[in-house]
mmCIF file of C-alpha atoms in Angstrom:
data_model
loop_
_atom_site.group_PDB
_atom_site.id
_atom_site.type_symbol
_atom_site.label_atom_id
_atom_site.label_comp_id
_atom_site.label_asym_id
_atom_site.label_seq_id
_atom_site.Cartn_x
_atom_site.Cartn_y
_atom_site.Cartn_z
ATOM 1 C CA MET A 1345 98.742 -22.361 45.801
ATOM 2 C CA ALA A 1346 95.784 -20.112 46.507
ATOM 3 C CA THR A 1347 92.033 -20.438 45.937
ATOM 4 C CA VAL A 1348 89.958 -17.586 44.519
ATOM 5 C CA PRO A 1349 86.164 -17.985 44.781
ATOM 6 C CA ILE A 1350 84.081 -16.574 41.929
ATOM 7 C CA GLY A 1351 80.313 -16.432 42.375
ATOM 8 C CA PRO A 1352 77.621 -17.424 42.997
ATOM 9 C CA ILE A 1353 76.891 -13.784 42.104
ATOM 10 C CA HIS A 1354 79.430 -12.216 39.763
ATOM 11 C CA PRO A 1355 79.165 -9.750 36.823
ATOM 12 C CA VAL A 1356 80.447 -12.308 34.303
ATOM 13 C CA LEU A 1357 78.014 -15.059 35.382
ATOM 14 C CA LYS A 1358 74.615 -15.192 33.644
ATOM 15 C CA GLU A 1359 73.379 -17.674 36.262
ATOM 16 C CA PRO A 1360 74.524 -18.447 39.794
ATOM 17 C CA LEU A 1361 77.211 -21.017 40.497
ATOM 18 C CA ARG A 1362 80.527 -20.946 42.347
ATOM 19 C CA ILE A 1363 83.883 -21.476 40.663
ATOM 20 C CA LYS A 1364 86.775 -22.108 43.031
ATOM 21 C CA LEU A 1365 89.868 -21.287 40.990
ATOM 22 C CA VAL A 1366 93.131 -22.829 42.170
ATOM 23 C CA LEU A 1367 96.017 -20.466 41.354
ATOM 24 C CA ASP A 1368 99.764 -20.874 41.139
ATOM 25 C CA GLY A 1369 100.737 -17.239 41.517
ATOM 26 C CA GLU A 1370 98.283 -15.559 39.142
ATOM 27 C CA LYS A 1371 97.954 -18.502 36.768
ATOM 28 C CA PRO A 1372 94.877 -20.762 37.112
ATOM 29 C CA VAL A 1373 95.777 -24.450 37.306
ATOM 30 C CA ASP A 1374 92.499 -26.104 38.364
ATOM 31 C CA ALA A 1375 88.910 -25.368 39.305
ATOM 32 C CA GLU A 1376 86.175 -26.819 41.456
ATOM 33 C CA ILE A 1377 82.629 -26.018 40.401
ATOM 34 C CA GLU A 1378 79.788 -25.920 42.932
ATOM 35 C CA MET A 1379 76.196 -25.972 41.730
ATOM 36 C CA GLY A 1380 72.753 -26.202 43.250
ATOM 37 C CA TYR A 1381 71.639 -22.584 43.436
ATOM 38 C CA VAL A 1382 68.841 -22.978 40.865
ATOM 39 C CA HIS A 1383 67.950 -26.648 41.324
ATOM 40 C CA ARG A 1384 64.306 -27.393 40.498
ATOM 41 C CA GLY A 1385 64.018 -31.172 40.128
ATOM 42 C CA ILE A 1386 62.007 -30.700 36.952
ATOM 43 C CA GLU A 1387 62.211 -34.353 35.860
ATOM 44 C CA ARG A 1388 60.696 -35.511 39.148
ATOM 45 C CA ILE A 1389 57.877 -32.995 38.708
ATOM 46 C CA MET A 1390 57.090 -34.504 35.277
ATOM 47 C CA GLU A 1391 56.702 -38.050 36.609
ATOM 48 C CA GLY A 1392 53.071 -39.104 36.867
ATOM 49 C CA LYS A 1393 51.865 -36.267 34.655
ATOM 50 C CA HIS A 1394 50.399 -36.513 31.172
ATOM 51 C CA CYS A 1395 52.799 -35.797 28.319
ATOM 52 C CA HIS A 1396 50.769 -32.711 27.352
ATOM 53 C CA LYS A 1397 51.773 -31.242 30.710
ATOM 54 C CA GLY A 1398 55.250 -32.684 30.335
ATOM 55 C CA ILE A 1399 55.916 -30.809 27.103
ATOM 56 C CA TYR A 1400 54.840 -27.606 28.837
ATOM 57 C CA LEU A 1401 57.350 -28.291 31.621
ATOM 58 C CA SER A 1402 60.120 -29.239 29.197
ATOM 59 C CA GLU A 1403 59.958 -25.739 27.740
ATOM 60 C CA ARG A 1404 60.917 -24.423 31.189
ATOM 61 C CA VAL A 1405 64.132 -26.469 31.411
ATOM 62 C CA CYS A 1406 66.054 -23.672 29.677
ATOM 63 C CA GLY A 1407 65.032 -20.085 29.010
ATOM 64 C CA ILE A 1408 67.345 -19.448 26.055
ATOM 65 C CA CYS A 1409 66.949 -22.730 24.124
ATOM 66 C CA SER A 1410 63.425 -23.602 25.273
ATOM 67 C CA TYR A 1411 62.229 -24.553 21.787
ATOM 68 C CA VAL A 1412 64.647 -27.418 21.176
ATOM 69 C CA HIS A 1413 63.519 -29.028 24.455
ATOM 70 C CA THR A 1414 59.879 -29.210 23.349
ATOM 71 C CA MET A 1415 60.974 -30.412 19.925
ATOM 72 C CA THR A 1416 63.085 -33.191 21.462
ATOM 73 C CA PHE A 1417 60.321 -34.108 23.940
ATOM 74 C CA ALA A 1418 57.737 -34.332 21.142
ATOM 75 C CA GLU A 1419 60.009 -36.290 18.792
ATOM 76 C CA CYS A 1420 60.866 -38.739 21.569
ATOM 77 C CA ILE A 1421 57.182 -39.543 22.130
ATOM 78 C CA GLU A 1422 56.490 -39.593 18.390
ATOM 79 C CA ASN A 1423 59.326 -42.102 18.023
ATOM 80 C CA ILE A 1424 57.981 -44.299 20.846
ATOM 81 C CA SER A 1425 54.394 -44.171 19.534
ATOM 82 C CA LYS A 1426 55.357 -44.403 15.816
ATOM 83 C CA ILE A 1427 53.561 -41.138 15.020
ATOM 84 C CA GLU A 1428 54.303 -39.731 11.559
ATOM 85 C CA ILE A 1429 53.978 -35.948 11.552
ATOM 86 C CA PRO A 1430 53.113 -33.897 8.408
ATOM 87 C CA ASP A 1431 55.956 -32.672 6.195
ATOM 88 C CA LYS A 1432 54.885 -29.089 6.825
ATOM 89 C CA ALA A 1433 55.491 -29.547 10.549
ATOM 90 C CA LYS A 1434 58.939 -31.055 9.944
ATOM 91 C CA TYR A 1435 60.120 -28.014 8.019
ATOM 92 C CA LEU A 1436 58.510 -25.507 10.386
ATOM 93 C CA ARG A 1437 60.316 -27.207 13.271
ATOM 94 C CA VAL A 1438 63.616 -26.697 11.454
ATOM 95 C CA VAL A 1439 62.816 -23.022 10.790
ATOM 96 C CA THR A 1440 61.999 -22.231 14.410
ATOM 97 C CA CYS A 1441 64.815 -24.401 15.792
ATOM 98 C CA GLU A 1442 67.388 -22.607 13.636
ATOM 99 C CA LEU A 1443 66.001 -19.174 14.534
ATOM 100 C CA GLU A 1444 66.437 -20.143 18.174
ATOM 101 C CA ARG A 1445 70.003 -21.320 17.465
ATOM 102 C CA ILE A 1446 70.838 -17.934 15.938
ATOM 103 C CA HIS A 1447 69.452 -15.987 18.887
ATOM 104 C CA SER A 1448 71.249 -18.261 21.367
ATOM 105 C CA HIS A 1449 74.589 -17.885 19.552
ATOM 106 C CA LEU A 1450 74.162 -14.106 19.488
ATOM 107 C CA ILE A 1451 73.624 -14.051 23.258
ATOM 108 C CA ALA A 1452 76.651 -16.306 23.776
ATOM 109 C CA SER A 1453 78.817 -14.046 21.648
ATOM 110 C CA ALA A 1454 77.538 -10.907 23.374
ATOM 111 C CA VAL A 1455 78.287 -12.340 26.829
ATOM 112 C CA TYR A 1456 81.764 -13.395 25.709
ATOM 113 C CA ASN A 1457 82.497 -9.924 24.358
ATOM 114 C CA LEU A 1458 81.365 -8.398 27.634
ATOM 115 C CA ALA A 1459 83.749 -10.764 29.450
ATOM 116 C CA ILE A 1460 86.699 -9.512 27.356
ATOM 117 C CA GLU A 1461 85.486 -5.902 27.785
ATOM 118 C CA HIS A 1462 84.283 -5.231 24.267
ATOM 119 C CA GLU A 1463 80.941 -3.706 25.236
ATOM 120 C CA THR A 1464 80.308 -2.050 21.873
ATOM 121 C CA LEU A 1465 80.385 -5.319 19.948
ATOM 122 C CA ALA A 1466 78.166 -6.943 22.577
ATOM 123 C CA MET A 1467 75.512 -4.244 22.120
ATOM 124 C CA TRP A 1468 75.657 -4.594 18.322
ATOM 125 C CA LEU A 1469 75.062 -8.335 18.638
ATOM 126 C CA LEU A 1470 72.098 -7.905 20.983
ATOM 127 C CA ASN A 1471 70.622 -5.274 18.699
ATOM 128 C CA ALA A 1472 70.889 -7.608 15.680
ATOM 129 C CA ARG A 1473 69.266 -10.367 17.742
ATOM 130 C CA GLU A 1474 66.029 -8.364 17.905
ATOM 131 C CA ILE A 1475 65.415 -9.083 14.204
ATOM 132 C CA ILE A 1476 65.467 -12.811 14.973
ATOM 133 C CA MET A 1477 63.274 -12.412 18.053
ATOM 134 C CA ASP A 1478 60.679 -10.557 15.972
ATOM 135 C CA LEU A 1479 60.590 -13.461 13.502
ATOM 136 C CA MET A 1480 60.176 -16.010 16.282
ATOM 137 C CA GLU A 1481 57.316 -13.984 17.742
ATOM 138 C CA MET A 1482 55.650 -13.665 14.343
ATOM 139 C CA ILE A 1483 55.779 -17.431 13.685
ATOM 140 C CA THR A 1484 54.943 -18.789 17.147
ATOM 141 C CA GLY A 1485 53.265 -15.901 18.982
ATOM 142 C CA ASN A 1486 55.954 -15.636 21.670
ATOM 143 C CA ARG A 1487 59.585 -14.611 21.988
ATOM 144 C CA VAL A 1488 60.914 -17.107 24.558
ATOM 145 C CA ASN A 1489 58.591 -19.868 25.790
ATOM 146 C CA MET A 1490 56.863 -20.305 22.465
ATOM 147 C CA GLY A 1491 54.471 -23.203 23.110
ATOM 148 C CA TYR A 1492 54.742 -24.052 19.401
ATOM 149 C CA ASN A 1493 55.474 -27.786 19.387
ATOM 150 C CA VAL A 1494 52.776 -30.347 20.090
ATOM 151 C CA ILE A 1495 52.911 -34.125 19.905
ATOM 152 C CA GLY A 1496 51.964 -34.754 16.295
ATOM 153 C CA GLY A 1497 53.270 -31.529 14.751
ATOM 154 C CA VAL A 1498 53.194 -27.800 15.478
ATOM 155 C CA ARG A 1499 50.476 -25.557 16.813
ATOM 156 C CA ARG A 1500 49.984 -23.107 13.942
ATOM 157 C CA ASP A 1501 50.750 -22.674 10.267
ATOM 158 C CA ILE A 1502 52.336 -19.725 8.458
ATOM 159 C CA ASN A 1503 51.045 -17.835 5.396
ATOM 160 C CA ARG A 1504 52.596 -16.231 2.316
ATOM 161 C CA GLU A 1505 52.963 -12.813 3.965
ATOM 162 C CA MET A 1506 54.852 -14.335 6.887
ATOM 163 C CA MET A 1507 57.170 -16.229 4.548
ATOM 164 C CA ASP A 1508 57.950 -13.028 2.626
ATOM 165 C CA GLU A 1509 58.694 -11.278 5.910
ATOM 166 C CA ILE A 1510 61.062 -14.073 6.974
ATOM 167 C CA TYR A 1511 62.983 -13.846 3.687
ATOM 168 C CA LYS A 1512 63.129 -10.043 3.884
ATOM 169 C CA LYS A 1513 64.331 -9.847 7.482
ATOM 170 C CA LEU A 1514 66.864 -12.659 7.018
ATOM 171 C CA ASP A 1515 68.427 -10.674 4.164
ATOM 172 C CA ILE A 1516 68.696 -7.582 6.390
ATOM 173 C CA PHE A 1517 70.032 -9.592 9.308
ATOM 174 C CA GLU A 1518 72.582 -11.479 7.208
ATOM 175 C CA GLU A 1519 74.121 -8.275 5.884
ATOM 176 C CA GLU A 1520 74.242 -6.724 9.357
ATOM 177 C CA ILE A 1521 75.757 -9.756 11.075
ATOM 178 C CA LYS A 1522 78.467 -10.097 8.400
ATOM 179 C CA ASN A 1523 79.789 -6.657 9.340
ATOM 180 C CA ILE A 1524 79.661 -7.407 13.074
ATOM 181 C CA ILE A 1525 81.505 -10.728 12.721
ATOM 182 C CA GLU A 1526 84.152 -9.038 10.567
ATOM 183 C CA VAL A 1527 84.872 -6.715 13.506
ATOM 184 C CA PHE A 1528 85.269 -9.763 15.754
ATOM 185 C CA GLU A 1529 87.596 -11.529 13.316
ATOM 186 C CA THR A 1530 89.878 -8.545 12.728
ATOM 187 C CA GLY A 1531 89.835 -6.784 16.112
ATOM 188 C CA PRO A 1532 93.295 -6.703 17.771
ATOM 189 C CA LEU A 1533 91.854 -6.647 21.318
ATOM 190 C CA ILE A 1534 89.712 -9.700 20.545
ATOM 191 C CA ALA A 1535 92.702 -11.557 19.089
ATOM 192 C CA LEU A 1536 94.816 -10.722 22.159
ATOM 193 C CA ARG A 1537 92.159 -12.060 24.561
ATOM 194 C CA SER A 1538 90.964 -15.005 22.439
ATOM 195 C CA LYS A 1539 93.621 -16.595 20.220
ATOM 196 C CA GLY A 1540 95.722 -19.207 21.984
ATOM 197 C CA ILE A 1541 93.692 -18.767 25.192
ATOM 198 C CA ALA A 1542 91.932 -21.710 26.891
ATOM 199 C CA VAL A 1543 93.026 -24.260 24.297
ATOM 200 C CA LEU A 1544 91.189 -27.590 24.372
ATOM 201 C CA PRO A 1545 93.176 -30.038 22.197
ATOM 202 C CA TYR A 1546 91.483 -32.693 20.083
ATOM 203 C CA HIS A 1547 92.776 -35.566 22.244
ATOM 204 C CA LYS A 1548 91.214 -34.004 25.363
ATOM 205 C CA ILE A 1549 87.791 -33.862 23.693
ATOM 206 C CA MET A 1550 87.484 -37.644 23.868
ATOM 207 C CA ARG A 1551 88.315 -37.586 27.576
ATOM 208 C CA THR A 1552 85.903 -34.800 28.528
ATOM 209 C CA ARG A 1553 83.125 -35.795 26.077
ATOM 210 C CA ALA A 1554 82.551 -32.129 25.320
ATOM 211 C CA VAL A 1555 79.743 -31.374 22.856
ATOM 212 C CA GLY A 1556 78.441 -28.633 20.616
ATOM 213 C CA PRO A 1557 80.567 -25.668 19.481
ATOM 214 C CA VAL A 1558 83.086 -26.510 22.239
ATOM 215 C CA CYS A 1559 83.702 -29.869 20.570
ATOM 216 C CA ARG A 1560 83.544 -28.622 16.983
ATOM 217 C CA GLY A 1561 85.958 -25.812 17.820
ATOM 218 C CA SER A 1562 88.531 -28.517 18.563
ATOM 219 C CA GLY A 1563 88.147 -30.435 15.312
ATOM 220 C CA LEU A 1564 85.257 -32.896 15.758
ATOM 221 C CA PRO A 1565 82.493 -31.999 13.242
ATOM 222 C CA GLU A 1566 80.688 -35.331 13.569
ATOM 223 C CA SER A 1567 79.568 -34.361 17.065
ATOM 224 C CA ASP A 1568 76.687 -32.361 15.538
ATOM 225 C CA TRP A 1569 73.496 -34.412 15.949
ATOM 226 C CA ARG A 1570 71.845 -32.620 13.051
ATOM 227 C CA LEU A 1571 73.874 -34.968 10.858
ATOM 228 C CA ARG A 1572 71.690 -37.810 12.187
ATOM 229 C CA HIS A 1573 68.317 -36.052 12.076
ATOM 230 C CA PRO A 1574 66.205 -37.177 9.069
ATOM 231 C CA THR A 1575 64.882 -33.696 8.204
ATOM 232 C CA TYR A 1576 68.320 -32.086 8.397
ATOM 233 C CA GLN A 1577 69.739 -34.882 6.257
ATOM 234 C CA GLU A 1578 67.117 -34.065 3.633
ATOM 235 C CA LEU A 1579 68.206 -30.396 3.769
ATOM 236 C CA LYS A 1580 71.861 -31.446 3.241
ATOM 237 C CA PHE A 1581 73.114 -29.970 6.502
ATOM 238 C CA LYS A 1582 76.879 -29.382 6.741
ATOM 239 C CA PRO A 1583 78.531 -28.976 10.167
ATOM 240 C CA VAL A 1584 80.803 -26.041 10.955
ATOM 241 C CA TRP A 1585 84.111 -26.762 12.657
ATOM 242 C CA ARG A 1586 87.615 -25.444 13.331
ATOM 243 C CA GLU A 1587 90.816 -27.004 14.647
ATOM 244 C CA GLU A 1588 92.457 -24.381 16.910
ATOM 245 C CA GLY A 1589 90.481 -25.317 20.038
ATOM 246 C CA ASP A 1590 90.816 -21.888 21.685
ATOM 247 C CA ASN A 1591 88.310 -19.203 22.696
ATOM 248 C CA PHE A 1592 88.479 -17.658 19.234
ATOM 249 C CA ALA A 1593 87.693 -20.977 17.506
ATOM 250 C CA ARG A 1594 84.685 -21.686 19.740
ATOM 251 C CA MET A 1595 83.209 -18.255 19.095
ATOM 252 C CA MET A 1596 83.877 -18.423 15.350
ATOM 253 C CA VAL A 1597 82.125 -21.807 15.146
ATOM 254 C CA ARG A 1598 79.040 -20.130 16.599
ATOM 255 C CA HIS A 1599 79.347 -17.182 14.213
ATOM 256 C CA GLU A 1600 79.734 -19.407 11.149
ATOM 257 C CA GLU A 1601 76.844 -21.612 12.301
ATOM 258 C CA ILE A 1602 74.615 -18.541 12.083
ATOM 259 C CA PHE A 1603 75.085 -18.494 8.293
ATOM 260 C CA GLU A 1604 74.454 -22.241 8.031
ATOM 261 C CA SER A 1605 71.252 -21.731 10.058
ATOM 262 C CA ILE A 1606 70.143 -18.988 7.656
ATOM 263 C CA ARG A 1607 70.755 -21.348 4.717
ATOM 264 C CA LEU A 1608 68.779 -24.118 6.445
ATOM 265 C CA ILE A 1609 65.839 -21.783 7.116
ATOM 266 C CA ARG A 1610 65.677 -20.734 3.465
ATOM 267 C CA GLU A 1611 66.004 -24.333 2.302
ATOM 268 C CA ALA A 1612 63.287 -25.500 4.731
ATOM 269 C CA LEU A 1613 60.909 -22.778 3.528
ATOM 270 C CA GLU A 1614 61.462 -23.822 -0.095
ATOM 271 C CA HIS A 1615 60.565 -27.409 0.822
ATOM 272 C CA TYR A 1616 57.603 -26.146 2.882
ATOM 273 C CA GLU A 1617 56.151 -24.365 -0.167
ATOM 274 C CA GLU A 1618 55.938 -27.706 -1.969
ATOM 275 C CA CYS A 1619 53.879 -29.283 0.846
ATOM 276 C CA SER A 1620 50.122 -29.302 1.367
ATOM 277 C CA GLY A 1621 47.773 -30.298 4.156
ATOM 278 C CA ASP A 1622 47.766 -29.591 7.874
ATOM 279 C CA VAL A 1623 50.628 -28.950 10.299
ATOM 280 C CA ARG A 1624 49.577 -31.523 12.903
ATOM 281 C CA VAL A 1625 47.881 -34.897 13.211
ATOM 282 C CA ARG A 1626 45.772 -36.384 15.967
ATOM 283 C CA ALA A 1627 48.317 -38.357 17.961
ATOM 284 C CA GLU A 1628 47.508 -41.750 19.449
ATOM 285 C CA ILE A 1629 50.080 -42.122 22.211
ATOM 286 C CA LYS A 1630 51.224 -45.677 22.910
ATOM 287 C CA GLY A 1631 53.204 -46.906 25.874
ATOM 288 C CA GLY A 1632 56.853 -47.809 25.711
ATOM 289 C CA LYS A 1633 60.425 -46.703 26.306
ATOM 290 C CA GLY A 1634 62.626 -44.620 24.069
ATOM 291 C CA GLU A 1635 65.094 -41.804 23.720
ATOM 292 C CA TRP A 1636 65.786 -39.018 21.265
ATOM 293 C CA ARG A 1637 68.671 -36.629 20.710
ATOM 294 C CA ASN A 1638 68.810 -33.251 19.030
ATOM 295 C CA GLU A 1639 71.487 -30.619 18.591
ATOM 296 C CA ALA A 1640 70.699 -27.719 20.903
ATOM 297 C CA PRO A 1641 72.652 -24.452 20.453
ATOM 298 C CA ARG A 1642 75.110 -25.627 23.134
ATOM 299 C CA GLY A 1643 75.323 -29.225 21.944
ATOM 300 C CA GLU A 1644 73.600 -32.595 22.297
ATOM 301 C CA VAL A 1645 70.396 -32.678 24.345
ATOM 302 C CA THR A 1646 68.932 -36.095 25.193
ATOM 303 C CA TYR A 1647 65.451 -37.072 26.370
ATOM 304 C CA LYS A 1648 64.965 -40.618 27.615
ATOM 305 C CA MET A 1649 61.548 -41.598 28.888
ATOM 306 C CA GLU A 1650 59.051 -44.325 29.622
ATOM 307 C CA ILE A 1651 55.345 -43.638 29.066
ATOM 308 C CA THR A 1652 52.097 -45.572 29.460
ATOM 309 C CA ASP A 1653 49.341 -46.086 26.906
ATOM 310 C CA GLY A 1654 47.543 -42.768 26.902
ATOM 311 C CA GLY A 1655 50.676 -40.735 27.654
ATOM 312 C CA ILE A 1656 51.390 -40.752 31.407
ATOM 313 C CA ILE A 1657 55.110 -40.224 32.054
ATOM 314 C CA LYS A 1658 56.480 -43.025 34.231
ATOM 315 C CA ARG A 1659 60.136 -41.970 34.122
ATOM 316 C CA ILE A 1660 62.079 -39.284 32.308
ATOM 317 C CA MET A 1661 65.724 -38.308 32.160
ATOM 318 C CA ILE A 1662 67.036 -35.179 30.461
ATOM 319 C CA ARG A 1663 70.704 -34.632 29.703
ATOM 320 C CA THR A 1664 71.781 -31.172 28.636
ATOM 321 C CA PRO A 1665 75.111 -30.225 27.011
ATOM 322 C CA THR A 1666 76.685 -28.003 29.678
ATOM 323 C CA VAL A 1667 77.364 -30.944 32.011
ATOM 324 C CA MET A 1668 80.010 -32.263 29.603
ATOM 325 C CA ASN A 1669 81.369 -28.850 28.673
ATOM 326 C CA LEU A 1670 81.975 -27.902 32.310
ATOM 327 C CA GLU A 1671 84.334 -30.865 32.583
ATOM 328 C CA ALA A 1672 86.175 -29.603 29.504
ATOM 329 C CA TYR A 1673 86.536 -26.183 31.144
ATOM 330 C CA LYS A 1674 89.040 -27.590 33.647
ATOM 331 C CA TYR A 1675 91.360 -28.631 30.819
ATOM 332 C CA MET A 1676 91.114 -25.175 29.250
ATOM 333 C CA LEU A 1677 92.580 -23.550 32.354
ATOM 334 C CA LYS A 1678 96.043 -24.903 31.575
ATOM 335 C CA THR A 1679 96.426 -22.283 28.835
ATOM 336 C CA CYS A 1680 94.781 -19.378 30.690
ATOM 337 C CA PRO A 1681 97.493 -16.891 31.772
ATOM 338 C CA THR A 1682 95.337 -14.949 34.273
ATOM 339 C CA VAL A 1683 92.127 -15.081 36.293
ATOM 340 C CA ALA A 1684 90.493 -12.755 33.744
ATOM 341 C CA ASP A 1685 91.246 -15.299 31.010
ATOM 342 C CA ALA A 1686 89.752 -18.079 33.141
ATOM 343 C CA LEU A 1687 86.497 -16.103 33.246
ATOM 344 C CA SER A 1688 86.450 -15.487 29.489
ATOM 345 C CA ALA A 1689 87.150 -19.217 28.967
ATOM 346 C CA TYR A 1690 84.115 -20.016 31.117
ATOM 347 C CA THR A 1691 81.869 -17.783 28.994
ATOM 348 C CA SER A 1692 83.322 -19.314 25.790
ATOM 349 C CA ILE A 1693 81.609 -22.637 26.562
ATOM 350 C CA ASP A 1694 78.249 -20.796 26.737
ATOM 351 C CA PRO A 1695 77.171 -22.498 29.972
ATOM 352 C CA CYS A 1696 73.529 -22.869 30.996
ATOM 353 C CA VAL A 1697 73.311 -23.585 34.708
ATOM 354 C CA SER A 1698 69.555 -23.904 35.213
ATOM 355 C CA CYS A 1699 69.176 -26.583 32.522
ATOM 356 C CA THR A 1700 72.231 -28.485 33.809
ATOM 357 C CA GLU A 1701 71.159 -29.051 37.381
ATOM 358 C CA ARG A 1702 69.417 -32.379 37.724
ATOM 359 C CA SER A 1703 67.630 -34.283 40.459
ATOM 360 C CA ILE A 1704 68.353 -37.800 41.728
ATOM 361 C CA VAL A 1705 66.913 -39.938 44.490
ATOM 362 C CA ALA A 1706 69.078 -41.847 46.931
ATOM 363 C CA ILE A 1707 67.850 -45.152 48.369
ATOM 364 C CA LYS A 1708 68.714 -45.889 51.988
ATOM 365 C CA ASP A 1709 67.273 -48.858 53.875
ATOM 366 C CA GLY A 1710 64.680 -49.287 51.154
ATOM 367 C CA LYS A 1711 63.438 -45.683 51.470
ATOM 368 C CA GLU A 1712 63.763 -42.849 48.991
ATOM 369 C CA ILE A 1713 65.722 -39.803 50.131
ATOM 370 C CA PRO A 1714 65.357 -36.784 47.798
ATOM 371 C CA LEU A 1715 68.561 -34.794 47.420
ATOM 372 C CA ASN A 1716 68.046 -31.049 47.175
ATOM 373 C CA PHE A 1717 71.140 -30.051 45.292
ATOM 374 C CA GLY A 1718 72.301 -30.099 41.716
ATOM 375 C CA VAL A 1719 73.398 -33.503 40.520
ATOM 376 C CA MET A 1720 74.137 -34.049 36.851
ATOM 377 C CA LEU A 1721 73.209 -37.388 35.316
#
């Protein structure tokens, strides 16, 4: 047995962490994952602050899926305080959330293709992503940290010209992405490096509690939390899933979800056109405890918090999807023939390190001892 360290800085890693691969010859058999290189203790920073500052901080939990964090934060407080937001805001949240899902899936696919040395396809995907980024900027004013969600609705409305532009660019994007995904589906190199590699069987899903496309790629469609969200239920959302459980299945779930996201955006805009009134209400924040879950691009994201009357955050806990998917990664290694396949398997779960690292406080002799390393709750 030998151990091969990968990271914290490595070409295949988007963010720093260390993977200690245990090898039997050249075949990976186990892995130990070390984190803590980008720990920020963001939940502890939120405590004692007003929720208007908290929502600003929540957008900094993750750089790629920042929008769904503010949406989940706002909906958690709206649920605690029994705030009913306007219908317009509900549909605009779906539109922007699904645009973010598309751009996140395109990045995940591009990174995976780079890991299996298909640079051309990766560049095509990133080029197509720019259409989506332009739409997000047009609607919210920003490309990444959008600052669009507020407690009680969204910050700004859209007009007829913007809606026409969304429809027009979605048509262009849909045609372009169909051709790109066809290359992925039919490419012999991609099949060689993806099919039958890093298989995560259905029965292992229940043990690892994997979420998101990792889970749905192994035959568990009900893991998608959009099935439980009232607005998505109204839009008749249908989850995408496959049964193979390998790298190819996980990537194809993301690709097929892109088309479901496009359908949801169009459906939400049709419902939006039937609405009238404002896009936000004046929110009266009441104290209490509660939690809310949404389906982020990588899987279930949970916000659990306690607030005071007026909106001061007493305690908050955020759980992001990568913590569960990293545990699933260890099971995938059993069907990885080489170290190179172990790296492509890692990228197939679309990990986000910065939003996974959490803070805890240890109590010793009645005193709090902050721990300055990544701990995942």
